[in-house]
C-alpha atoms as a PDB file:
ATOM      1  CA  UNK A   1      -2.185  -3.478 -69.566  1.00  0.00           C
ATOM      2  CA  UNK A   2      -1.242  -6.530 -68.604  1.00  0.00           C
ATOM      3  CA  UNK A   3      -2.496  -9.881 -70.999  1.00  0.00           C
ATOM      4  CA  UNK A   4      -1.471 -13.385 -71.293  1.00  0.00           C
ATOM      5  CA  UNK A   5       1.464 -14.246 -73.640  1.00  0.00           C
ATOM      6  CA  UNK A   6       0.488 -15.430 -76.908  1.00  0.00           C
ATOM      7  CA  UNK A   7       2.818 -17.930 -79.551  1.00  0.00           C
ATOM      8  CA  UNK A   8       3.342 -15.205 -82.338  1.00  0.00           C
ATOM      9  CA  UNK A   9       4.801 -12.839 -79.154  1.00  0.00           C
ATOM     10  CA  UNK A  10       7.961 -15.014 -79.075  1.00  0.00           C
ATOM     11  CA  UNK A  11      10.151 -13.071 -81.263  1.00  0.00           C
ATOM     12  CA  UNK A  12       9.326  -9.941 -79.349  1.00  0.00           C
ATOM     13  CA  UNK A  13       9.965 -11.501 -76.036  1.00  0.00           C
ATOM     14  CA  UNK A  14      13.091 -12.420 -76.727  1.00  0.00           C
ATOM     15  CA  UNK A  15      14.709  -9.649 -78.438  1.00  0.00           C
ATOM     16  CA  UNK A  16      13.435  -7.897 -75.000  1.00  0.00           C
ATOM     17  CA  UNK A  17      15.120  -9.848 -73.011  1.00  0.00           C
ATOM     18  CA  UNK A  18      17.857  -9.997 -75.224  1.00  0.00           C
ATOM     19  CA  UNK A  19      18.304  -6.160 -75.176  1.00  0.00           C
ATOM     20  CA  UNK A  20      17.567  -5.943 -70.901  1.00  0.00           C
ATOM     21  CA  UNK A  21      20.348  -8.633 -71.067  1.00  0.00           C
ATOM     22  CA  UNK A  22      22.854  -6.691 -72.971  1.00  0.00           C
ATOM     23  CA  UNK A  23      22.148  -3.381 -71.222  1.00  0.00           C
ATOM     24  CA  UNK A  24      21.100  -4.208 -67.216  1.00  0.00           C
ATOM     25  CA  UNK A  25      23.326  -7.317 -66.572  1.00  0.00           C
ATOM     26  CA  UNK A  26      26.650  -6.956 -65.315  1.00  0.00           C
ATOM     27  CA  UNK A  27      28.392  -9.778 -66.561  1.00  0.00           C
ATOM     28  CA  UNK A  28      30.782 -11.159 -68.671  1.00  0.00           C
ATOM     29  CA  UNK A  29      29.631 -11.567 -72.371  1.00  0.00           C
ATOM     30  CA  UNK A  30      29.853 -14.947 -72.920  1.00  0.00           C
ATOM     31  CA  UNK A  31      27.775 -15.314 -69.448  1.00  0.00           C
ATOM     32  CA  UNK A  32      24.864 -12.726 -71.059  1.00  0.00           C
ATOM     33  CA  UNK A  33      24.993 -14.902 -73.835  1.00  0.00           C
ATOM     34  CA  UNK A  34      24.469 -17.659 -71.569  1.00  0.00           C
ATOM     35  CA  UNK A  35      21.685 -15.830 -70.018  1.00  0.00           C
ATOM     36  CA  UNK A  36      20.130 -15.316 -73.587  1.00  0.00           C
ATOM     37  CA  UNK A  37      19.862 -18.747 -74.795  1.00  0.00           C
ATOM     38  CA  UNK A  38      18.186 -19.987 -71.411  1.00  0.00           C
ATOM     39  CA  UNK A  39      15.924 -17.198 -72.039  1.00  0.00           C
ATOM     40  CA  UNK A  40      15.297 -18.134 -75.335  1.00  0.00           C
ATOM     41  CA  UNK A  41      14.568 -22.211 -74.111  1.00  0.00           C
ATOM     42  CA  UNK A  42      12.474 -20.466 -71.357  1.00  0.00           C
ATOM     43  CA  UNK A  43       9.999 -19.034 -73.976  1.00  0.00           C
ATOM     44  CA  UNK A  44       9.713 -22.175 -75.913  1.00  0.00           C
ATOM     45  CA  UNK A  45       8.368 -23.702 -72.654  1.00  0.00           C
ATOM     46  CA  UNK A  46       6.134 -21.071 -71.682  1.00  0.00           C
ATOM     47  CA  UNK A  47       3.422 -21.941 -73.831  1.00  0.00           C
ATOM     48  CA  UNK A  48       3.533 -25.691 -73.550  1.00  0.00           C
ATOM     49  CA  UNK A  49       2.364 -26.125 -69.880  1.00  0.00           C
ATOM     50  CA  UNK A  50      -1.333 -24.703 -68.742  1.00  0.00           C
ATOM     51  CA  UNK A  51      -0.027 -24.837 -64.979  1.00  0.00           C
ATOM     52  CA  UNK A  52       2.985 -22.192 -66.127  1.00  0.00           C
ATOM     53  CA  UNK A  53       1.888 -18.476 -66.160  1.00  0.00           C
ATOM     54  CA  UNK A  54       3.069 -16.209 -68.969  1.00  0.00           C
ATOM     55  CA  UNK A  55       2.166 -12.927 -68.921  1.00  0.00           C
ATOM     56  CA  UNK A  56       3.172  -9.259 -71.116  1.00  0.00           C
ATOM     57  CA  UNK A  57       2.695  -5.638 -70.235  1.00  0.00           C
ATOM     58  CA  UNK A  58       1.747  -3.972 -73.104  1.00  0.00           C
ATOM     59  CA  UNK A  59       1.181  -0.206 -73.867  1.00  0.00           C
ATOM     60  CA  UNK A  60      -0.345   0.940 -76.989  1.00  0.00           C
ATOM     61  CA  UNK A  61       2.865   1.090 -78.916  1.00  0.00           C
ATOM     62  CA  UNK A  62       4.338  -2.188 -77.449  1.00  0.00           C
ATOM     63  CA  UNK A  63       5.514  -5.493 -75.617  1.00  0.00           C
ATOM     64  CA  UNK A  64       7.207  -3.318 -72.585  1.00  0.00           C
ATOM     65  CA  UNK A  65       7.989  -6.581 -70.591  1.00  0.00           C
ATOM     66  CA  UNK A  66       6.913 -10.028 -69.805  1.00  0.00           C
ATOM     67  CA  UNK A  67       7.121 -12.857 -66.998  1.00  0.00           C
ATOM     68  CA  UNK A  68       7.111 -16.425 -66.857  1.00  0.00           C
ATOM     69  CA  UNK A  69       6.606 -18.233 -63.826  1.00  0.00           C
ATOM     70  CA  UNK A  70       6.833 -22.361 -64.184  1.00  0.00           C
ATOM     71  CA  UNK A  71       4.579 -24.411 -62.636  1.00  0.00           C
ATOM     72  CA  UNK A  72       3.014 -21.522 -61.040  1.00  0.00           C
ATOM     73  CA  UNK A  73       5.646 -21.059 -58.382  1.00  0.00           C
ATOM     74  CA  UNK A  74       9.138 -21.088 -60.308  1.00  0.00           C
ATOM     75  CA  UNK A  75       9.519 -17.415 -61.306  1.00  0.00           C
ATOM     76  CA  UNK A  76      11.978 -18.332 -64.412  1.00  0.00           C
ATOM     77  CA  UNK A  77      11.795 -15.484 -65.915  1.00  0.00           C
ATOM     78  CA  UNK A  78      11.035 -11.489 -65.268  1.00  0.00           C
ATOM     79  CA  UNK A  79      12.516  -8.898 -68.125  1.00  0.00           C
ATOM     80  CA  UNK A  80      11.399  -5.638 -68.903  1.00  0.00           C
ATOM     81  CA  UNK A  81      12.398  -3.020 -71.971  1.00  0.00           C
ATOM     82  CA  UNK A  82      15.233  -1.198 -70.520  1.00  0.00           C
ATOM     83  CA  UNK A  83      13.899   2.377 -71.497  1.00  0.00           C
ATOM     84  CA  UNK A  84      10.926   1.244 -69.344  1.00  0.00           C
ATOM     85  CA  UNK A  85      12.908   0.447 -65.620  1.00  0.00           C
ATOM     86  CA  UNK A  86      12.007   2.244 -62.800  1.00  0.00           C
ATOM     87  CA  UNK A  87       8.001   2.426 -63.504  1.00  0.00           C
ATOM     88  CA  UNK A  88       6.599  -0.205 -61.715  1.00  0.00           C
ATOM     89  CA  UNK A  89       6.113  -2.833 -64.652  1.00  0.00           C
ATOM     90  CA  UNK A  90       7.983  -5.632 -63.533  1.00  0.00           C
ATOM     91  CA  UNK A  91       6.223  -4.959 -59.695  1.00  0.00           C
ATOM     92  CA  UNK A  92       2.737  -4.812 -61.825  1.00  0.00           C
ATOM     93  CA  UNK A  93       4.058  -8.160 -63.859  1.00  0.00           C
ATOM     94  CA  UNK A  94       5.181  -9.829 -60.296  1.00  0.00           C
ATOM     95  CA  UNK A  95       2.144  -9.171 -58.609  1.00  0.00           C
ATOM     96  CA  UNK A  96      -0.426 -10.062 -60.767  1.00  0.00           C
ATOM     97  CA  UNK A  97       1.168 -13.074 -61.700  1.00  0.00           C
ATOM     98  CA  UNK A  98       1.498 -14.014 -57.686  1.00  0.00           C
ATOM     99  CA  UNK A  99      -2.191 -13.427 -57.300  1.00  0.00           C
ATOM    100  CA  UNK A 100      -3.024 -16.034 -60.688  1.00  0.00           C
ATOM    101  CA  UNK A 101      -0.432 -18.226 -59.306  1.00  0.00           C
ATOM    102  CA  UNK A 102      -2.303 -17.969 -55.571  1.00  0.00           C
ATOM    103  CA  UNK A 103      -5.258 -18.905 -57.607  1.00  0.00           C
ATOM    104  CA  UNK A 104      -3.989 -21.872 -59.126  1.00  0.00           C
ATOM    105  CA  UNK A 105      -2.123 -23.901 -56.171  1.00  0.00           C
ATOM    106  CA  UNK A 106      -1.017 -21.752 -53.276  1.00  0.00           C
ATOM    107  CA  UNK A 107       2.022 -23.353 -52.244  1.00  0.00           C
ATOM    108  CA  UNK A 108       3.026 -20.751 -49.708  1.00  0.00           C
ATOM    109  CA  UNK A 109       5.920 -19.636 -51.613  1.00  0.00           C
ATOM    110  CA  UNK A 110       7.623 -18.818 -55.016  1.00  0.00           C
ATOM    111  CA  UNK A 111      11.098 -19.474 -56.025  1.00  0.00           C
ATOM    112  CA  UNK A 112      13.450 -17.482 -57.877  1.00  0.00           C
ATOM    113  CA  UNK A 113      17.119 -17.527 -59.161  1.00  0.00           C
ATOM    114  CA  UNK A 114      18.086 -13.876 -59.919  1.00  0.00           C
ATOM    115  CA  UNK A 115      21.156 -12.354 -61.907  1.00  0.00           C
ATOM    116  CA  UNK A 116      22.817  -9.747 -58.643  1.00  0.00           C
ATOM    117  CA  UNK A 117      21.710  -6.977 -60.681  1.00  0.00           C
ATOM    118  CA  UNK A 118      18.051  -7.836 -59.994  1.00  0.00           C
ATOM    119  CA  UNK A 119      18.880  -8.800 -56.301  1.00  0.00           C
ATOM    120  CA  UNK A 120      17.501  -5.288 -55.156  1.00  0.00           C
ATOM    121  CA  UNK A 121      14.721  -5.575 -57.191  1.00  0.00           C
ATOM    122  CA  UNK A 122      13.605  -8.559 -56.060  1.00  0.00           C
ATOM    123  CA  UNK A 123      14.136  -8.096 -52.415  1.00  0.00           C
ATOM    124  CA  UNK A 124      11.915  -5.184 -52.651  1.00  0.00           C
ATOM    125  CA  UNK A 125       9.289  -7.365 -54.084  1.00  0.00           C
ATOM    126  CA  UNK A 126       9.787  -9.816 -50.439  1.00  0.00           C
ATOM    127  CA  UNK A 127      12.411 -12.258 -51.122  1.00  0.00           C
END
């Protein structure tokens, strides 16, 4: 089920990302630790702006991924529990945040910067 991102889901977020870091990225350390702290900025932000849209897929257990697109059109963020790849949660994530984002102000586009691990991934999605 997919549900708007609430404050107290912070900590959860970002020891998701943190661990999708660790384990999908192919980098250098001190670059995933790089990658961590702008994550971690990222989630402070999320909440702070009605025009971004910040979204989690939850099961029944738990937080199984989240995305954050700024301003609706900057996809910033897009991480999903690494146990979890390969089900179509980050395509669910993507596309309903597209269609809220559609809603909002349809600028004919949305931008994202993407690690090269998530190239594929995202190229399947249209970029």
């Amino acid at each position: 089920m997919i549900e708007e991102v609430i404050g107290s889901d912070s900590g959860t977020l970002a020891d998701l990302a943190s661990r999708a870091i660790l384990q999908s990225v192919e980098a250098t350390p001190a670059i995933k630790e790089e990658m961590i702290e702008h994550t971690e900025a990222h989630l402070g932000q999320g909440l702070s702006s009605a025009d971004h849209i910040f979204l989690k897929y939850v099961d029944e257990k738990a937080i199984l991924g989240f995305i954050l697109l700024k301003d609706a059109w900057n996809l910033c963020d897009l991480f999903v529990e690494p146990s979890a790849h390969n089900q179509g949660l980050g395509k669910a994530l993507f596309r309903e945040a597209l269609s809220i984002a559609i809603s909002k102000e349809n600028r004919g586009y949305v931008r994202v910067n993407s690690s090269l691990n998530a190239e594929g991934f995202y190229r399947s999605l249209g970029f």
